[in-house]
Short mmCIF file of C-alpha atoms in Angstrom, two decimals:
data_model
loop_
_atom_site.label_atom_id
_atom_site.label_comp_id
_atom_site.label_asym_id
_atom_site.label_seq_id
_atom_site.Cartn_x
_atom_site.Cartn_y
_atom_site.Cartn_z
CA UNK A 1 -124.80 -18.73 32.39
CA UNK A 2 -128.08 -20.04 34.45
CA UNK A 3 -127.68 -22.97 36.58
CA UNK A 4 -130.23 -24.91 35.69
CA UNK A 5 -131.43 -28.39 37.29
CA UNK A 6 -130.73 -31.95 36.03
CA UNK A 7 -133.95 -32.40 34.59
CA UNK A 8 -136.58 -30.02 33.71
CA UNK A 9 -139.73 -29.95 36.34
CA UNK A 10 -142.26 -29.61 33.51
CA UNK A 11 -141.96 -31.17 29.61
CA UNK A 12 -144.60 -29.90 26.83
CA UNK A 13 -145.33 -33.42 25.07
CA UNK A 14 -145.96 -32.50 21.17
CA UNK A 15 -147.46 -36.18 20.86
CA UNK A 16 -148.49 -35.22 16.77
CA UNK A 17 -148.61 -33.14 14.58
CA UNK A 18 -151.74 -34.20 13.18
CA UNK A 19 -155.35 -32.28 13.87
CA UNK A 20 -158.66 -32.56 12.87
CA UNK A 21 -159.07 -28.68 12.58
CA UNK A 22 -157.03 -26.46 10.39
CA UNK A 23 -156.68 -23.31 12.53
CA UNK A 24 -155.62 -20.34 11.19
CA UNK A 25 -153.26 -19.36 14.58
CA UNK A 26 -151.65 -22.81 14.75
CA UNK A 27 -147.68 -23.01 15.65
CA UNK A 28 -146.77 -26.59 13.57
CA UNK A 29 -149.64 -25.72 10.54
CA UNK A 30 -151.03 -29.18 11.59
CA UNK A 31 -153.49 -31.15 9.53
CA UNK A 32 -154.87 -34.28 9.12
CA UNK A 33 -152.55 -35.97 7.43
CA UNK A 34 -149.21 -34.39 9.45
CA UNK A 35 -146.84 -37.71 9.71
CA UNK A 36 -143.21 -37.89 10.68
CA UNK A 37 -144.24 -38.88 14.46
CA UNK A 38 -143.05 -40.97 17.16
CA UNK A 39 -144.83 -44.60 17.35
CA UNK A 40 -145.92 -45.31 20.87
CA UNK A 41 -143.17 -47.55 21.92
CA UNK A 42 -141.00 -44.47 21.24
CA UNK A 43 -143.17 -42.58 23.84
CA UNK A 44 -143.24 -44.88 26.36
CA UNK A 45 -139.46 -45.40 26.18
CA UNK A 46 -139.27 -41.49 26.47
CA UNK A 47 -141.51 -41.39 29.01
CA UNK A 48 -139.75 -44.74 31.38
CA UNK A 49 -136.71 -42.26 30.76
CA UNK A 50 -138.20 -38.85 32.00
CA UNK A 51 -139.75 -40.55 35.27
CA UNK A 52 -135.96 -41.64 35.67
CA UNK A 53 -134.74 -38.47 35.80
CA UNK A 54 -137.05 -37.13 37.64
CA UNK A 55 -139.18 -34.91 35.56
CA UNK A 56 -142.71 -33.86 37.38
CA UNK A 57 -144.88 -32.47 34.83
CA UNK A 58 -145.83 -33.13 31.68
CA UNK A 59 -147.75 -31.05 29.35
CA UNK A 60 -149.67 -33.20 26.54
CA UNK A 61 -150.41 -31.36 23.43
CA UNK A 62 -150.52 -31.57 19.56
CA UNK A 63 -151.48 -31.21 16.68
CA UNK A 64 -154.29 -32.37 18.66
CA UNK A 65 -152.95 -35.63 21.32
CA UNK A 66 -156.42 -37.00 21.16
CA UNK A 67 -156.09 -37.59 17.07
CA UNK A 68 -153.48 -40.42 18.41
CA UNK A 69 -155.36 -43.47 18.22
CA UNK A 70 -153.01 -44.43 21.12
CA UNK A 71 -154.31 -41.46 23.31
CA UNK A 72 -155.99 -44.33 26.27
CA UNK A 73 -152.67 -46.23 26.02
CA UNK A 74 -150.46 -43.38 26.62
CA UNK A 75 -152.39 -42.07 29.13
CA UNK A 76 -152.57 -45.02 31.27
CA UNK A 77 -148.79 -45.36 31.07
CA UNK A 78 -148.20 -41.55 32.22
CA UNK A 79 -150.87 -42.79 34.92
CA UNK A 80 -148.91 -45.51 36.12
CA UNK A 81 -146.06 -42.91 37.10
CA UNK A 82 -145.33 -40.11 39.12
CA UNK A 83 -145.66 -37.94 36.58
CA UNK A 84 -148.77 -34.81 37.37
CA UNK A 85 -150.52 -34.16 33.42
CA UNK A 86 -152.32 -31.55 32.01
CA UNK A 87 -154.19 -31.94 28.54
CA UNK A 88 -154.31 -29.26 25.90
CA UNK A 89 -156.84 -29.72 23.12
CA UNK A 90 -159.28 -28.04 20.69
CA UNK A 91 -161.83 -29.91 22.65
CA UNK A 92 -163.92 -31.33 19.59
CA UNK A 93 -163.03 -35.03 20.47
CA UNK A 94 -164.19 -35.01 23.86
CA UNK A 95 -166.51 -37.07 23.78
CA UNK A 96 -168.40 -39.39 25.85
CA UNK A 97 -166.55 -42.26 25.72
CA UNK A 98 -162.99 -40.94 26.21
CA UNK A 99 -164.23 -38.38 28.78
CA UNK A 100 -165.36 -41.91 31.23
CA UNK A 101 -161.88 -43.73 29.98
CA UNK A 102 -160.31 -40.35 31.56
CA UNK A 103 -162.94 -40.78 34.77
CA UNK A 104 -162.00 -44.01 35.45
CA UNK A 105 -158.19 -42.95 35.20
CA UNK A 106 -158.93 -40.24 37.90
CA UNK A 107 -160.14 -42.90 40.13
CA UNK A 108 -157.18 -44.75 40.29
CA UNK A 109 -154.02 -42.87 39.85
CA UNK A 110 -154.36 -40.59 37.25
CA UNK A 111 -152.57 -37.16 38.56
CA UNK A 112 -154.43 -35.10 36.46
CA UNK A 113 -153.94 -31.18 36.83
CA UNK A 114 -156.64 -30.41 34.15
CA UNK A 115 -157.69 -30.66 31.00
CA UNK A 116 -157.27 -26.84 28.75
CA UNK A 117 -159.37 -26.64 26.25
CA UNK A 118 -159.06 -23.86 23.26
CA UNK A 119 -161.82 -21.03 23.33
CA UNK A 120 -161.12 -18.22 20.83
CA UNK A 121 -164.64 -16.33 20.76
CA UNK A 122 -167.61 -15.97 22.89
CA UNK A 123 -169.86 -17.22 19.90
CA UNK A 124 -169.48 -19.60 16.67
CA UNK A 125 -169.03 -15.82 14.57
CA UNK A 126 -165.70 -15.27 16.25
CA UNK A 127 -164.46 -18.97 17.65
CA UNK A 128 -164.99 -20.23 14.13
CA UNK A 129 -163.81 -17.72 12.03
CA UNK A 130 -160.43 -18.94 13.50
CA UNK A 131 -160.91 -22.85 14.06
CA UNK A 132 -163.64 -23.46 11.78
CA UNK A 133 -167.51 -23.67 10.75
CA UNK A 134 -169.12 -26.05 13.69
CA UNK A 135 -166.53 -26.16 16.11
CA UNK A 136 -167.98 -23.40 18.94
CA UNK A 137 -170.84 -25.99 19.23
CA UNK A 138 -168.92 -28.92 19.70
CA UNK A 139 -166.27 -27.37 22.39
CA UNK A 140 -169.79 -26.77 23.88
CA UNK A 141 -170.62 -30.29 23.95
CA UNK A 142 -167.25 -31.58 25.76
CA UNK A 143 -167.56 -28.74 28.27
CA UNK A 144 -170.97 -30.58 29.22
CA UNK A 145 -169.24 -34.11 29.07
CA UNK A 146 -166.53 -33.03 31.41
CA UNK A 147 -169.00 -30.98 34.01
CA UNK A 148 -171.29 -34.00 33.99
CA UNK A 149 -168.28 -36.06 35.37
CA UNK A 150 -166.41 -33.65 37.22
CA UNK A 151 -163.16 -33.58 35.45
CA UNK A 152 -161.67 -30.52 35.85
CA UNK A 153 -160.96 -28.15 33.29
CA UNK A 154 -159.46 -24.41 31.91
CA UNK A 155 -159.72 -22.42 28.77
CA UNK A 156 -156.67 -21.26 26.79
CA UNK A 157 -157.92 -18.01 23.96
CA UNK A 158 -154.91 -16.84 21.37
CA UNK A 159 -155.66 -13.07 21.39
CA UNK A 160 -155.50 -11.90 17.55
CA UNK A 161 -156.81 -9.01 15.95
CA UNK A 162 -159.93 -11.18 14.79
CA UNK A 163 -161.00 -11.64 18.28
CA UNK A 164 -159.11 -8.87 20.38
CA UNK A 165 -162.96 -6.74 20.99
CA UNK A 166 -164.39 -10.04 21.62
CA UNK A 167 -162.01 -10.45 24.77
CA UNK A 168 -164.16 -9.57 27.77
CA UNK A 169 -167.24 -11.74 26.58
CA UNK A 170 -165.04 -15.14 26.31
CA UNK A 171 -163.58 -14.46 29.85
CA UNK A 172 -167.29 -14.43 30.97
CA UNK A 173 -168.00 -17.08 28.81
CA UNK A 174 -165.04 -18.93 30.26
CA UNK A 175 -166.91 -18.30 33.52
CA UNK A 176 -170.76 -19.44 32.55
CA UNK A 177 -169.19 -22.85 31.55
CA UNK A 178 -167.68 -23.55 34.77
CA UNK A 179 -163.80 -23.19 33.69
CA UNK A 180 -161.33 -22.92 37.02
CA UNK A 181 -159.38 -19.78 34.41
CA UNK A 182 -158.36 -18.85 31.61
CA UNK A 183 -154.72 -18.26 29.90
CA UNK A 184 -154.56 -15.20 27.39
CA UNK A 185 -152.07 -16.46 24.71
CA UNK A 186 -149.77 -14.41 22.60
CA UNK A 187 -149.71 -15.20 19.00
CA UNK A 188 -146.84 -17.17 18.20
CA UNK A 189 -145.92 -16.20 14.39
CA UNK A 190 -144.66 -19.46 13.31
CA UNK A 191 -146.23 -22.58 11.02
CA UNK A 192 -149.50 -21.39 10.05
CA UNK A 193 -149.83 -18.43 12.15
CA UNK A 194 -146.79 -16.91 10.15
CA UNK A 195 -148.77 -17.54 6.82
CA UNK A 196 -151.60 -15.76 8.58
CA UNK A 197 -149.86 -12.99 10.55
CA UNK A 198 -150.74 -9.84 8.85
CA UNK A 199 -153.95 -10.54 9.51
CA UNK A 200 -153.97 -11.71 13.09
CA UNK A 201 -150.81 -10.08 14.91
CA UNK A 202 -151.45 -7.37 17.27
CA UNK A 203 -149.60 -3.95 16.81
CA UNK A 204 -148.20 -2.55 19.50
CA UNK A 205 -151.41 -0.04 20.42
CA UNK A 206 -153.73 -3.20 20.14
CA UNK A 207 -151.71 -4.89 22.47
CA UNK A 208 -151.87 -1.99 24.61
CA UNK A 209 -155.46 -1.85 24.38
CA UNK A 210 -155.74 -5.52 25.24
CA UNK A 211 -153.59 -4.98 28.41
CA UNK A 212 -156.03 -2.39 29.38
CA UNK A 213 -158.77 -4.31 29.27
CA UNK A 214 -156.92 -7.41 31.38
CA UNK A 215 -156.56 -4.85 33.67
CA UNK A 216 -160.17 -4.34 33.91
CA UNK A 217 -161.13 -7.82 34.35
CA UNK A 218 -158.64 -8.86 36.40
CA UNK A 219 -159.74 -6.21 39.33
CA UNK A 220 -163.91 -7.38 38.33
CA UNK A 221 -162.60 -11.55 38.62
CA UNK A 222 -159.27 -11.64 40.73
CA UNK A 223 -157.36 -15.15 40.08
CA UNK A 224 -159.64 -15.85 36.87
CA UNK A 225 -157.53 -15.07 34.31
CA UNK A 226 -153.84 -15.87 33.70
CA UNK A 227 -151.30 -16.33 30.78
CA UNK A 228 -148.25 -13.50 30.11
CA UNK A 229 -150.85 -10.87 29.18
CA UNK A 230 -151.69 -10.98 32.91
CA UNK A 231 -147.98 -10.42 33.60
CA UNK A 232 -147.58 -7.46 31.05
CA UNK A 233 -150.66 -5.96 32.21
CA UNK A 234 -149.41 -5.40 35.69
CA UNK A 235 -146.06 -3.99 34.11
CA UNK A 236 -148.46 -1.33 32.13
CA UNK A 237 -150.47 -0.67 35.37
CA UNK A 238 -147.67 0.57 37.44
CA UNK A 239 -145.80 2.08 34.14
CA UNK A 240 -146.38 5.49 35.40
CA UNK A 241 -144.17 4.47 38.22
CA UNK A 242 -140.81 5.93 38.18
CA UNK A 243 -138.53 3.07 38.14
CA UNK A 244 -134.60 3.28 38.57
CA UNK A 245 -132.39 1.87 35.69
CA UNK A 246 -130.31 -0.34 37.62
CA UNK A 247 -128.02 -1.40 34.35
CA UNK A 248 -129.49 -4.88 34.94
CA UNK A 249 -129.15 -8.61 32.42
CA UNK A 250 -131.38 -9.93 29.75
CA UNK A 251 -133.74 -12.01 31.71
CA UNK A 252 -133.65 -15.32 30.24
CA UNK A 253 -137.32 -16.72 30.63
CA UNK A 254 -138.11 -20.57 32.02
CA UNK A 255 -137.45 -21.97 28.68
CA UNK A 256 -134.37 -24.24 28.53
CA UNK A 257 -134.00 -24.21 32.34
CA UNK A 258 -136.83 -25.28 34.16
CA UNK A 259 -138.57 -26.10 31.14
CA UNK A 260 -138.32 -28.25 27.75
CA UNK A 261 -140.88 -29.28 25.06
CA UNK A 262 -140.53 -32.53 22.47
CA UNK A 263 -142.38 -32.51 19.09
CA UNK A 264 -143.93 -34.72 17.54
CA UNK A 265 -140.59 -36.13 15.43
CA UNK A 266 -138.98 -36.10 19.11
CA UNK A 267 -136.92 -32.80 18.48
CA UNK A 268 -136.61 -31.50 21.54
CA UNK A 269 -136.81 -27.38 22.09
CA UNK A 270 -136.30 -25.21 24.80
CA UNK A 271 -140.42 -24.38 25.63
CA UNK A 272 -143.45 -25.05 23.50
CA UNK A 273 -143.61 -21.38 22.03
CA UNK A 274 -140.59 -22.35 19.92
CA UNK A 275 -140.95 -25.43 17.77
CA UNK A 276 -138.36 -24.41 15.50
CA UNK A 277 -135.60 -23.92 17.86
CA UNK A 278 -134.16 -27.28 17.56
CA UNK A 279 -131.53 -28.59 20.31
CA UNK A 280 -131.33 -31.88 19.37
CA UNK A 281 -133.34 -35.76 18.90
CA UNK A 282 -134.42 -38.01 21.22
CA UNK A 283 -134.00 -40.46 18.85
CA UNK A 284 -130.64 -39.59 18.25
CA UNK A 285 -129.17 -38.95 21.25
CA UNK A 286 -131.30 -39.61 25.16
CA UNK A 287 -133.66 -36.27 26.10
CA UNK A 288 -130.82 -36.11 29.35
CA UNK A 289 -127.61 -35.72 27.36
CA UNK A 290 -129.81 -33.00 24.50
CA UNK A 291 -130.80 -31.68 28.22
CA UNK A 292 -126.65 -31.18 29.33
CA UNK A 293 -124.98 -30.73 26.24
CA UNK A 294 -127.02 -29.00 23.46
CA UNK A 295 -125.40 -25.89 22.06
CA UNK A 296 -128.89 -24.32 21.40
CA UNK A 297 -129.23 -24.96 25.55
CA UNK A 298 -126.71 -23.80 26.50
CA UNK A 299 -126.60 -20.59 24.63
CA UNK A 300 -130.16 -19.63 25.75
CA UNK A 301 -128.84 -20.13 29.39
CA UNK A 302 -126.31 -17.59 28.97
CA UNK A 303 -128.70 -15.16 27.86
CA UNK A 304 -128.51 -13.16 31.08
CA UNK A 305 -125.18 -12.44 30.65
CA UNK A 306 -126.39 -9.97 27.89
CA UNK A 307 -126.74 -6.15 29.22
CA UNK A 308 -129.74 -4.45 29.07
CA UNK A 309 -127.56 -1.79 27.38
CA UNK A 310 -126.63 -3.68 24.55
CA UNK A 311 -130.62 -4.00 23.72
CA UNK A 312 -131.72 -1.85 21.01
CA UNK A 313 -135.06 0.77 22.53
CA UNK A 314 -134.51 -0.92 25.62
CA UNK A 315 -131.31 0.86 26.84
CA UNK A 316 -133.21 3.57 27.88
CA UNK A 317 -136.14 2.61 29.31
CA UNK A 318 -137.50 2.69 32.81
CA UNK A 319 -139.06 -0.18 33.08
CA UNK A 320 -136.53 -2.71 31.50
CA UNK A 321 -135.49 -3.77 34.82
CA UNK A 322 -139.43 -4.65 35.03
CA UNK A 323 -140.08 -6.69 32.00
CA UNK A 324 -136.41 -7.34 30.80
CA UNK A 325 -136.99 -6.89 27.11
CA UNK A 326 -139.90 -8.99 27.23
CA UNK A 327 -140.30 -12.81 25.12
CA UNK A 328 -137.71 -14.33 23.81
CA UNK A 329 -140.18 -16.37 21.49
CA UNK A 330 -141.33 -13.30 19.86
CA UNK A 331 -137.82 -11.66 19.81
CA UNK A 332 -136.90 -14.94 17.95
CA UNK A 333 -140.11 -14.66 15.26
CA UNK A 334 -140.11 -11.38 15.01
CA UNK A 335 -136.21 -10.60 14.76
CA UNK A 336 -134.55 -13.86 13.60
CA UNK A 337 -132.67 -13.58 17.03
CA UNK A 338 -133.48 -13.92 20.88
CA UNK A 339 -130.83 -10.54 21.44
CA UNK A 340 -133.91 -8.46 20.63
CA UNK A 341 -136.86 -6.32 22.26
CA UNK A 342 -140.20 -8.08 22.05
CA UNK A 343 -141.50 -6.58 19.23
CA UNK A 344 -144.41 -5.53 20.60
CA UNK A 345 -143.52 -3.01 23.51
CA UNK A 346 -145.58 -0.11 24.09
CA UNK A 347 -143.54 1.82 26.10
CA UNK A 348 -140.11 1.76 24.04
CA UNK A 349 -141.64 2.12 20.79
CA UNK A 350 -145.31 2.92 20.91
CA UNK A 351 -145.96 2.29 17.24
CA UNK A 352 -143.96 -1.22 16.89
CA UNK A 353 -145.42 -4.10 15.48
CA UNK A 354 -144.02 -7.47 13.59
CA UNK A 355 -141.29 -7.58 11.51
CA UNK A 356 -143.48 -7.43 8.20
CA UNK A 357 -140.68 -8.62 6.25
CA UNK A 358 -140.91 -12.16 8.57
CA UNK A 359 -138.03 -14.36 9.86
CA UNK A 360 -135.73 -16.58 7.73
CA UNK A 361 -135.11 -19.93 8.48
CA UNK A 362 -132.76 -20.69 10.71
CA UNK A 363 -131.67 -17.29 12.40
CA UNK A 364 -129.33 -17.59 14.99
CA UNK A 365 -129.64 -16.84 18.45
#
């Protein structure tokens, strides 16, 4: 088993569940009217317990966070602490008002890394064929808000096969509006994007494709883009390589070692790109004793202890000692178990793609 530390350095905050968009790739099918959430005295006590153990990063996210009416009061609270925040949001409720509330945070003792706003097209035909009619133009809008105050800020783009060609024109989009990068995103085929997924999931060639053209940009704008595409993209580059099978472990990823998310309903899960894996309840038991004790923890920890050889079309492979079987989110969606190729390998099984027949609830690890 990992050792892992006694508190995770970064924690995805799911603060709701509720959104003013519908999206057609979202994780936790959010919507307006989404409930079941923690009230803000539940935060804050979360949050009083997380500086105590020393966490250094939170992640705030949704839903959409800024739906909370709350948002300013939460904010100021994580700005009273040690704590270093980045904000992930569709961008539509950026507005003036909120954008000077965050200014005015900054110039006191707001750690803010930046603020990641959601960019899925380089035009309203593409962005809001997948977030809906209107909102290209308004992301617009709180880019200009945030330049005009100097609040810095990145783009995040799920890559689906609605937007895949349209790849290279939002990474230059990315660019005219003045973001510091942008994170490719994997679908993640759970809550809404499972309803959706034989329409937006990458095969395995598409992905390929995709990784080819990362490739591309990367070498044109070094340092721009980032996200695990970036990381597979490499792998493909040097796959020609011969690489020695060393007979080497599952590589458990940073999820459930270094890193921890909480919904909305204070579940807390190992990362953010598995909402359903459920370890335990803050309001139940404390985040640090879910963080020591879960089962669901500790059996992702001891991952590595799994051989490469036990892996089905990875046993044989060159490069497994490379990309060690590859997600363990999209093993999970895909498969119904983490003890699984990602799905979506190009080398191992050129033709692969999801699971068409989907995951049922509740597969184990």
């Amino acid at each position: 088993m990992l050792n892992y530390p006694s508190a995770p350095f970064l924690v995805a905050i799911r603060l709701t569940n509720r959104c003013n968009l519908t999206c057609k790739h979202c994780i936790v099918s959010s919507s307006c009217s989404a409930g079941g959430e923690l009230t803000t005295q539940e935060w804050l006590s979360l949050f009083a317990e997380l500086r105590r153990i020393k966490v250094f990063r939170l992640n705030l996210t949704g839903g959409e966070p800024l739906f909370r009416k709350d948002f300013p009061v939460l904010l100021e609270n994580i700005a009273d602490s040690h704590f270093t925040v980045s904000i992930n949001t569709n961008g539509t409720l950026l507005k003036r008002p909120l954008v000077l509330s965050i200014k005015s945070m900054l110039e006191n003792n707001l750690k803010l890394r930046h603020i990641q706003i959601g960019l899925d097209g380089s035009s309203p035909r593409t962005h809001d064929a997948l977030r809906g009619k209107g909102t290209f133009e308004r992301v617009r809008k709180a880019v200009d808000n945030l330049r005009s105050e100097g609040i810095p800020f990145r783009f995040f783009c799920v890559v689906t096969r609605l937007n895949i060609a349209d790849i290279p024109q939002v990474v230059h989009r990315c660019m005219e509006w003045g973001g510091l990068s942008v994170e490719l995103c994997p679908l993640v085929m759970t809550g809404r994007a499972g309803e959706y997924k034989n329409h937006l999931a990458l095969q395995a060639r598409e992905r390929k494709q995709l990784l080819e053209t990362v490739i591309s940009l990367n070498r044109d704008f070094p340092s721009f883009i980032t996200g695990s595409f970036l990381y597979w993209a490499k792998i493909l580059e040097s796959a020609e390589i011969p690489v020695p099978v060393r007979g080497g472990k599952l590589q458990a990823c940073s999820a459930g070692v270094t890193v921890a998310g909480i919904m909305a309903d204070g579940s807390v899960i190992p990362c953010d790109a598995m909402p359903d894996v459920k370890a335990g309840n803050i309001k139940e038991k404390g985040f640090s004793e879910v963080w020591h004790n879960s089962p669901v923890l500790r059996e992702i920890r001891s991952l590595p202890d799994i051989s490469l050889e036990q892996i089905p079309l990875c046993k044989d492979c060159s490069r497994r000692d490379v990309c060690n079987a590859g997600c363990r989110a999209s093993a999970y969606y895909s498969y119904g178990a983490f003890k699984y190729p990602d799905p979506f390998c190009w080398i191992a099984n050129p033709d692969a793609g999801i699971k068409r027949a989907g995951r049922s609830a509740g597969g184990s690890l």
